[in-house]
Every structure is written in C-alpha cells, then in structure tokens.
PDB file of C-alpha atoms in Angstrom:
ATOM      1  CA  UNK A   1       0.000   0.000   0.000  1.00 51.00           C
ATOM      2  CA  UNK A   2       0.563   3.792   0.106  1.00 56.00           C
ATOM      3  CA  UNK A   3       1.684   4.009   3.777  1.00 58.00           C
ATOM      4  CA  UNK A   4       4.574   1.244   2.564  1.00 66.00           C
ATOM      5  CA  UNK A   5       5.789   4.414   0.769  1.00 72.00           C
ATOM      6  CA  UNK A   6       5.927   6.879   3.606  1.00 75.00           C
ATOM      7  CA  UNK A   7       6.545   7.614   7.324  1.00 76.00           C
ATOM      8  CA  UNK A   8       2.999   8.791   8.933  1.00 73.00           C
ATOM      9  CA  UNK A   9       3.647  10.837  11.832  1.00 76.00           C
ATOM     10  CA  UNK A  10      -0.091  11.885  14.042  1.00 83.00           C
ATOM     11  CA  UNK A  11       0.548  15.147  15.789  1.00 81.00           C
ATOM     12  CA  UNK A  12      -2.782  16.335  17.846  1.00 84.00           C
ATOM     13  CA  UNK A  13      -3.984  19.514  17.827  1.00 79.00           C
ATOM     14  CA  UNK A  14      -5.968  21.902  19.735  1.00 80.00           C
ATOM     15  CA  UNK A  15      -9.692  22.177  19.775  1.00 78.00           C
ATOM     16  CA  UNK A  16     -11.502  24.654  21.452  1.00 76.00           C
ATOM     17  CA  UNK A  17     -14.797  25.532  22.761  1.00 75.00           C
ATOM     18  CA  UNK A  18     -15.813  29.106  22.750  1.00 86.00           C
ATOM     19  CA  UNK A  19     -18.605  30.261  25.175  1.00 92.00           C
ATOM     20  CA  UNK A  20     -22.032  30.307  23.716  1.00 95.00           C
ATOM     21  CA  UNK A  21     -23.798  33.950  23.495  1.00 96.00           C
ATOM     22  CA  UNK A  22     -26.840  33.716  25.841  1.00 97.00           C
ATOM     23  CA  UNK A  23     -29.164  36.938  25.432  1.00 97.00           C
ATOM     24  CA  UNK A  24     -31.343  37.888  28.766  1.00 98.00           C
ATOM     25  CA  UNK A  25     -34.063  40.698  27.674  1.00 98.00           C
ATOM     26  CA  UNK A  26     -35.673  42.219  30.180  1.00 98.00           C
ATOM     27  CA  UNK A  27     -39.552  42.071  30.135  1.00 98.00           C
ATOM     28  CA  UNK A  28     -41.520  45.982  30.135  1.00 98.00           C
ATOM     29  CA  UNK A  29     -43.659  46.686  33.116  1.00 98.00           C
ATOM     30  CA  UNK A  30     -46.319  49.043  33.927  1.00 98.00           C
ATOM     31  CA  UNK A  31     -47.595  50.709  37.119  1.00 97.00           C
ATOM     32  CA  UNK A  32     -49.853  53.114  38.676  1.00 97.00           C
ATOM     33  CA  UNK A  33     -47.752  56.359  40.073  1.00 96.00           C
ATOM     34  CA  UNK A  34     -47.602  55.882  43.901  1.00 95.00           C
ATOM     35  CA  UNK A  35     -47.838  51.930  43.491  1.00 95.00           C
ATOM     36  CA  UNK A  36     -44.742  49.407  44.718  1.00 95.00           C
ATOM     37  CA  UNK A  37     -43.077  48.168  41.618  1.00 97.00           C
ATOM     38  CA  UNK A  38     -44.211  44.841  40.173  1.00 97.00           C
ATOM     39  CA  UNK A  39     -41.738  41.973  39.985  1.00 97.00           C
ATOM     40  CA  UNK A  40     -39.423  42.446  37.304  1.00 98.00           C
ATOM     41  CA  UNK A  41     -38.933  39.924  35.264  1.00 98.00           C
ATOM     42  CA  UNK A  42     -36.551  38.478  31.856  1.00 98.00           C
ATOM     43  CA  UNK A  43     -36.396  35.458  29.091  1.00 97.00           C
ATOM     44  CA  UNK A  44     -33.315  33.756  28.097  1.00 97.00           C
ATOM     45  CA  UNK A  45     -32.318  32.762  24.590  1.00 97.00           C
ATOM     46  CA  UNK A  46     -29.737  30.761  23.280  1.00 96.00           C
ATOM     47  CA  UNK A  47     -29.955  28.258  25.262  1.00 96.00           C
ATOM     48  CA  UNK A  48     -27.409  25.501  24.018  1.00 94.00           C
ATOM     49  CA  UNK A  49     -28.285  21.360  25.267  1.00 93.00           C
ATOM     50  CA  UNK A  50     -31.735  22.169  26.359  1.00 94.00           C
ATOM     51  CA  UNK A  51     -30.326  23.832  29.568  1.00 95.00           C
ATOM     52  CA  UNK A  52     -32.064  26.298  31.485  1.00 95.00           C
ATOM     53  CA  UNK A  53     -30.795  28.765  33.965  1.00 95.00           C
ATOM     54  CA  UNK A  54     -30.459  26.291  36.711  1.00 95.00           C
ATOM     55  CA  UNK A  55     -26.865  25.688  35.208  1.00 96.00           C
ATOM     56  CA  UNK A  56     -25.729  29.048  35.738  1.00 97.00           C
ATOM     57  CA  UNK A  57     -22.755  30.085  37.646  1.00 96.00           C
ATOM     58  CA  UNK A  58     -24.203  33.033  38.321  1.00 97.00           C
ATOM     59  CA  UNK A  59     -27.810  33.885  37.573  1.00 97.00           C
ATOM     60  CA  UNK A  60     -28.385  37.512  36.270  1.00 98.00           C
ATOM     61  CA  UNK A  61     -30.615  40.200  38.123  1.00 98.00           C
ATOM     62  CA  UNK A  62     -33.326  43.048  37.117  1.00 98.00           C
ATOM     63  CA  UNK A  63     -33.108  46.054  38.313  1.00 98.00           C
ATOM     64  CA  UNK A  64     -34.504  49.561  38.124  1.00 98.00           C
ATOM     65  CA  UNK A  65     -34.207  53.092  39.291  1.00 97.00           C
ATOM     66  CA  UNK A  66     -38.254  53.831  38.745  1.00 97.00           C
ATOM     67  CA  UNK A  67     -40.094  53.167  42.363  1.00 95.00           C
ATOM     68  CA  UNK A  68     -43.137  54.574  43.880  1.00 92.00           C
ATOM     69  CA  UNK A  69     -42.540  58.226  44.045  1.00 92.00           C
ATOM     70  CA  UNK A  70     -41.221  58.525  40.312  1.00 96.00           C
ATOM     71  CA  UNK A  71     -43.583  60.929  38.174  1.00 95.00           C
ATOM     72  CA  UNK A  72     -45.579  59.829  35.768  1.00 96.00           C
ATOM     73  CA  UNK A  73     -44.568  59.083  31.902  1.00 97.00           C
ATOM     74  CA  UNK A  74     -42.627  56.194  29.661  1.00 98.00           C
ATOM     75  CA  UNK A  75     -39.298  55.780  30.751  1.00 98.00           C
ATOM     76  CA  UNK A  76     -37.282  54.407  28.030  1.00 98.00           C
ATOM     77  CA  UNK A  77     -34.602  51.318  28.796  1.00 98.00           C
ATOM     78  CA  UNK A  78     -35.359  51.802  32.605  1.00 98.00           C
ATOM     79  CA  UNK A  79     -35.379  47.884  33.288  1.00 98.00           C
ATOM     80  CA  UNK A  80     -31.821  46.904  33.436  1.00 98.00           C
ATOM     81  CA  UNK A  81     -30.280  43.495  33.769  1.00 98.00           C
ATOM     82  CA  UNK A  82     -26.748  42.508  34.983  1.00 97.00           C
ATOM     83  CA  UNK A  83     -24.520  40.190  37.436  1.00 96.00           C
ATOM     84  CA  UNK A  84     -24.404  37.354  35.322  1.00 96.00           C
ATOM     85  CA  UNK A  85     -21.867  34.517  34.899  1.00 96.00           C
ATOM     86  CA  UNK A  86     -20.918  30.924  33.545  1.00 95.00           C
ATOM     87  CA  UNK A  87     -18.210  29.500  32.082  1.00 94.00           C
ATOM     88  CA  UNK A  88     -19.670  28.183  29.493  1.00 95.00           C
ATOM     89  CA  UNK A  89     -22.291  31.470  28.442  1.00 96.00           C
ATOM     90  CA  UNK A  90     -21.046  35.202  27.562  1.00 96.00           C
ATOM     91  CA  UNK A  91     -24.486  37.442  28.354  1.00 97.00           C
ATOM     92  CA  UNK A  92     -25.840  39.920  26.131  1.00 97.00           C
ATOM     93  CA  UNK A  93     -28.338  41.984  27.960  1.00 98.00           C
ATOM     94  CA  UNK A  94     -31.309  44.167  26.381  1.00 98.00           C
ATOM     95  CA  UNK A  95     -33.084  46.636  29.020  1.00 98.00           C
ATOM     96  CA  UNK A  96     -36.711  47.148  29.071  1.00 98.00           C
ATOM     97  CA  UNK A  97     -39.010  50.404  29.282  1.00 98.00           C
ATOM     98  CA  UNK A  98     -41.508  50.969  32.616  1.00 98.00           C
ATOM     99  CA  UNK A  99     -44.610  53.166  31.901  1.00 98.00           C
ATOM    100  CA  UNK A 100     -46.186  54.987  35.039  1.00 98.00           C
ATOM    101  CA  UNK A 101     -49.396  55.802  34.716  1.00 97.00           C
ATOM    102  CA  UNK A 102     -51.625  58.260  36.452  1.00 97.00           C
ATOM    103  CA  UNK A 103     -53.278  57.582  39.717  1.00 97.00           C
ATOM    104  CA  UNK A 104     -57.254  57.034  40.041  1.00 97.00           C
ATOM    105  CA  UNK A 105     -58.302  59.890  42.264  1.00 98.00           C
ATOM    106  CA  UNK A 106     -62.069  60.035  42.598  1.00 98.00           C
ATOM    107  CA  UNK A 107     -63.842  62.986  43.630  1.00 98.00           C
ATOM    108  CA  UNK A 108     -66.973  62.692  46.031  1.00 98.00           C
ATOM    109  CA  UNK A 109     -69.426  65.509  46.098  1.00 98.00           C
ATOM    110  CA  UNK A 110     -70.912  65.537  49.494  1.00 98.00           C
ATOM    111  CA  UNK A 111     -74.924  65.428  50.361  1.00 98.00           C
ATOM    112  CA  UNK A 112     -76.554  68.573  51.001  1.00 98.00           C
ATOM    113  CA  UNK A 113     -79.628  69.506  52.741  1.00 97.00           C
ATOM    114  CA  UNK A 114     -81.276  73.072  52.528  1.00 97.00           C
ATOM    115  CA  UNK A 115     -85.120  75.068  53.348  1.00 97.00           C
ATOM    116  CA  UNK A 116     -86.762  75.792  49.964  1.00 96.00           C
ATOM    117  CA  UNK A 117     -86.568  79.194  49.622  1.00 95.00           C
ATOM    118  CA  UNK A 118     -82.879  79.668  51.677  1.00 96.00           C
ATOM    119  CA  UNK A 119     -79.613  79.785  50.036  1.00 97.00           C
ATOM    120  CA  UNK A 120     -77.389  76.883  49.209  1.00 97.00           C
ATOM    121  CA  UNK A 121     -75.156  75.827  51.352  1.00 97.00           C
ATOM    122  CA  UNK A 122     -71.373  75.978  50.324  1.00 97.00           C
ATOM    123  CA  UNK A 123     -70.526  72.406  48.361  1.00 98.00           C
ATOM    124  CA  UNK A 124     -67.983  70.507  49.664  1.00 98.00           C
ATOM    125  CA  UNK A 125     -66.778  67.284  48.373  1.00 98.00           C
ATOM    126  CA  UNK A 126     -64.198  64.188  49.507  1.00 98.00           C
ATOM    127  CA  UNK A 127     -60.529  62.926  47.881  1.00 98.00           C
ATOM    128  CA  UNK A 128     -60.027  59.383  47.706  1.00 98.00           C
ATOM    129  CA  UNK A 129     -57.072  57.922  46.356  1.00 97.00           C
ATOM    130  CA  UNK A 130     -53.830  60.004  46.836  1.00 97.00           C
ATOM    131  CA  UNK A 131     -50.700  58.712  46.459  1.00 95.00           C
ATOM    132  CA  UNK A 132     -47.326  59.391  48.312  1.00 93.00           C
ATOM    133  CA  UNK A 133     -48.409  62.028  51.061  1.00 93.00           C
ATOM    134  CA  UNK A 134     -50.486  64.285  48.605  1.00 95.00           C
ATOM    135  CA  UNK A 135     -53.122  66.287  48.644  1.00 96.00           C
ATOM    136  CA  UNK A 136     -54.817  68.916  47.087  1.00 96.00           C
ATOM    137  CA  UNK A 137     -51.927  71.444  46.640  1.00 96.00           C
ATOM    138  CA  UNK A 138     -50.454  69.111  44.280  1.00 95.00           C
ATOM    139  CA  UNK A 139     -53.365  69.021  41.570  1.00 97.00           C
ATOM    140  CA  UNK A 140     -52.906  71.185  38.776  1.00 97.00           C
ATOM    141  CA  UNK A 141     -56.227  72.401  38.728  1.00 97.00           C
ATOM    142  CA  UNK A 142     -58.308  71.742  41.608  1.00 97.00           C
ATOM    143  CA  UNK A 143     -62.035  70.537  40.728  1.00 98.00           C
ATOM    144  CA  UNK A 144     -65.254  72.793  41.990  1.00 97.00           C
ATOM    145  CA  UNK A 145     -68.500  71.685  42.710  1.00 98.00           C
ATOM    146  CA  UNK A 146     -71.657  72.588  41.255  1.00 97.00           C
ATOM    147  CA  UNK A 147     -75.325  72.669  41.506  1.00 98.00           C
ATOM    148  CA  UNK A 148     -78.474  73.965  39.445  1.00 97.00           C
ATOM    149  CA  UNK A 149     -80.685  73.939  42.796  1.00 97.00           C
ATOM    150  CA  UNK A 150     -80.992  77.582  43.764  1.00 96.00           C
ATOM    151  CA  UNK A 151     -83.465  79.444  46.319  1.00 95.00           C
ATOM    152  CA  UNK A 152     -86.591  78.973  44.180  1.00 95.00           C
ATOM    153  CA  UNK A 153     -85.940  75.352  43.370  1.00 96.00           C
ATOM    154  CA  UNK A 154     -89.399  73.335  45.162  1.00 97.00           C
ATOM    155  CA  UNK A 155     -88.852  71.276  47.768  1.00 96.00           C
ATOM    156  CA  UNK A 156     -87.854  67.647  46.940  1.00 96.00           C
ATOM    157  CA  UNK A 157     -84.725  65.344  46.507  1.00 97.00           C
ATOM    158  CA  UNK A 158     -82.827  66.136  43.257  1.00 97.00           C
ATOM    159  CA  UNK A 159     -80.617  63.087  42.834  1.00 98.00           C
ATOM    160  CA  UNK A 160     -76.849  63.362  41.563  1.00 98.00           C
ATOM    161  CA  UNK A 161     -77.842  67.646  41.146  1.00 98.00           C
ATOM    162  CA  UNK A 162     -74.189  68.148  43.151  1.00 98.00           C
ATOM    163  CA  UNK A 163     -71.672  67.619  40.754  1.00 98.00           C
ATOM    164  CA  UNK A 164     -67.729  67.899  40.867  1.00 98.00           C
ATOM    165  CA  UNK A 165     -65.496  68.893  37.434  1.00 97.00           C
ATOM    166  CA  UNK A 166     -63.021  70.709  36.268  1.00 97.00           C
ATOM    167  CA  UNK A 167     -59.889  69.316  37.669  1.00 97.00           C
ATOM    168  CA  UNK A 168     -57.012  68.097  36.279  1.00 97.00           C
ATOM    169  CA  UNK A 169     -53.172  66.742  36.791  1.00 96.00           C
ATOM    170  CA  UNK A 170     -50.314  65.244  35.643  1.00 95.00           C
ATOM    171  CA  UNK A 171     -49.850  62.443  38.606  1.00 95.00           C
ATOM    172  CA  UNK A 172     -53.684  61.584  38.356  1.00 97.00           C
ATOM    173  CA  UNK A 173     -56.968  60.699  36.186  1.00 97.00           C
ATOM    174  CA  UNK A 174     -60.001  62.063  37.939  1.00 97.00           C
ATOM    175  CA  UNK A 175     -63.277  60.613  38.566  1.00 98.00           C
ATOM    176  CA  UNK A 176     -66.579  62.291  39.698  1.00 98.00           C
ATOM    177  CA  UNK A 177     -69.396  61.150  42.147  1.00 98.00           C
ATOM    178  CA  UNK A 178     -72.312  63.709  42.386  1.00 98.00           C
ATOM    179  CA  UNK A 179     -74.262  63.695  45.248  1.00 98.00           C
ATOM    180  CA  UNK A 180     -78.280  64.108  45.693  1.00 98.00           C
ATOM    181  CA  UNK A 181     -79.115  67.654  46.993  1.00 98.00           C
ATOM    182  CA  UNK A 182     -82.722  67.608  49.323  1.00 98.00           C
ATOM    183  CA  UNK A 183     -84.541  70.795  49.736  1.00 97.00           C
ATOM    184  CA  UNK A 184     -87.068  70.523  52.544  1.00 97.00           C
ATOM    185  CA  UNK A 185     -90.773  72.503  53.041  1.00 94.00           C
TER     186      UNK A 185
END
C-alpha cells in the first residue's frame, strides 16, 4: 500500500470551545404612580443542550431606578439586567421600558340639605385615592362643585344635582361622584 511508501507521523492539535452567546431581555412593566413596583422579570435565549438557567454560575438580576414616588410618563430602557456569569455562556443583555401611569383619584361631592326658599349651602366634596403624602396642593387644577338647585328650586330630593369637574393633573386621572341635593318645606 501507500503508507509502505511513507513515514505517517499523528501530531494532535488543539480544539476549542468558545462560550455560547446567551441573550437575557428584560420584560416591560407598567404601574400606577404611587404603586410598589411589580416583579421584574426576563427570558433567556440561546440556550445551548436544552439547559435552562439552573446551570448558571451566576444567575443575572433586574433592576430599576423607577419606584413609587417617580412621576408619571414612559421611561425608556429603565429595566436593566446585569450580574451574570458561567463559564460556558457570555451574556448579552437588552433593558426594558416601565410606563407609570396616572393615579385614580375620585372625587366625592358631598350630600346637602337646605329650606326651599334659603340659600345653598357651600358644596364641599371628599378625595379618595392620593398617592405618596399628597393632597390637594399638588393638583394642577383643583375641581369645583356645582349645583343647578338655587333658592326657588321646590322642595324635593334632586338626585346626583351636586356635581364635581373641572380638575385636572399630571400624577392623576379624575373621577366624579355627584351627590343628591334635598330641599325641605
């Protein structure tokens, strides 16, 4: 044969495994200004050998700077991840947005009672569903209340006839409750 011919001399040589890329995108979120921040949460891909991330070294983490007190509005890449390790992944990370969105703050006219003929009595009405220590003074515009009973209106109850409007703000979406206004004999 051929090898008759020659001297066959094996040298080895080197083989090496790189590190497979492993991506870990964070997942967006959502949450109500004033509300504790929902879990945060990512997906892996790239997975090589049907693992899964109980074979990290290191798992990664989310993190964010947006919490309970941070205005409202969209904040772009806010969701970060990091801390991960393995000898046999390199990480690529992708960040995440987190929308805040306005409060519910729902305005309560309050009941009224009055003798046909008098004037009204000054409308009040109730806040429910501040966030982080506010109040009023925060509101942009405050809402007024409102009424079309007046001194010659006849004596009976005029259901929902106090109403609340006219308020608005950036931290908040208002609601309105009216309330029934009685005018006795």
């Amino acid at each position: 044969g051929v090898a008759g011919n020659y001297d066959l001399t094996y040298v080895p040589a080197d083989f090496t495994v790189t590190k497979a890329p492993l991506t870990v995108t964070a997942d967006a979120k959502t949450k109500v200004y004033g509300d504790a921040n929902p879990v945060l949460t990512f997906r892996y891909s790239g997975w090589k050998n049907d693992e899964t991330e109980t074979v990290l070294d290191i798992k990664p983490v989310a993190s964010t700077t947006v919490n309970g007190s941070t205005p409202v509005g969209k904040y772009i890449d806010a969701i970060t991840i990091s801390g991960g390790d393995d000898n046999n992944y390199t990480f690529t990370y992708v960040a995440a947005d987190f929308t805040v969105a306005k409060a519910i703050l729902t305005v309560t006219a309050d009941s009224q009672t009055k003798v046909y003929g008098d004037p009204n009595p000054v409308l009040t009405f109730k806040y429910d569903g501040w966030q982080n220590g506010d109040d009023e003074s925060v509101l942009d515009t405050r809402p007024v209340a409102g009424t079309s009973i007046n001194t010659s209106s006849p004596a009976g109850t005029y259901t929902g006839a106090i109403t609340v409007s006219g308020g608005s703000d950036d931290y908040y979406s208002i609601e309105y409750v009216p309330a029934d206004f009685t005018v006795t004999k």
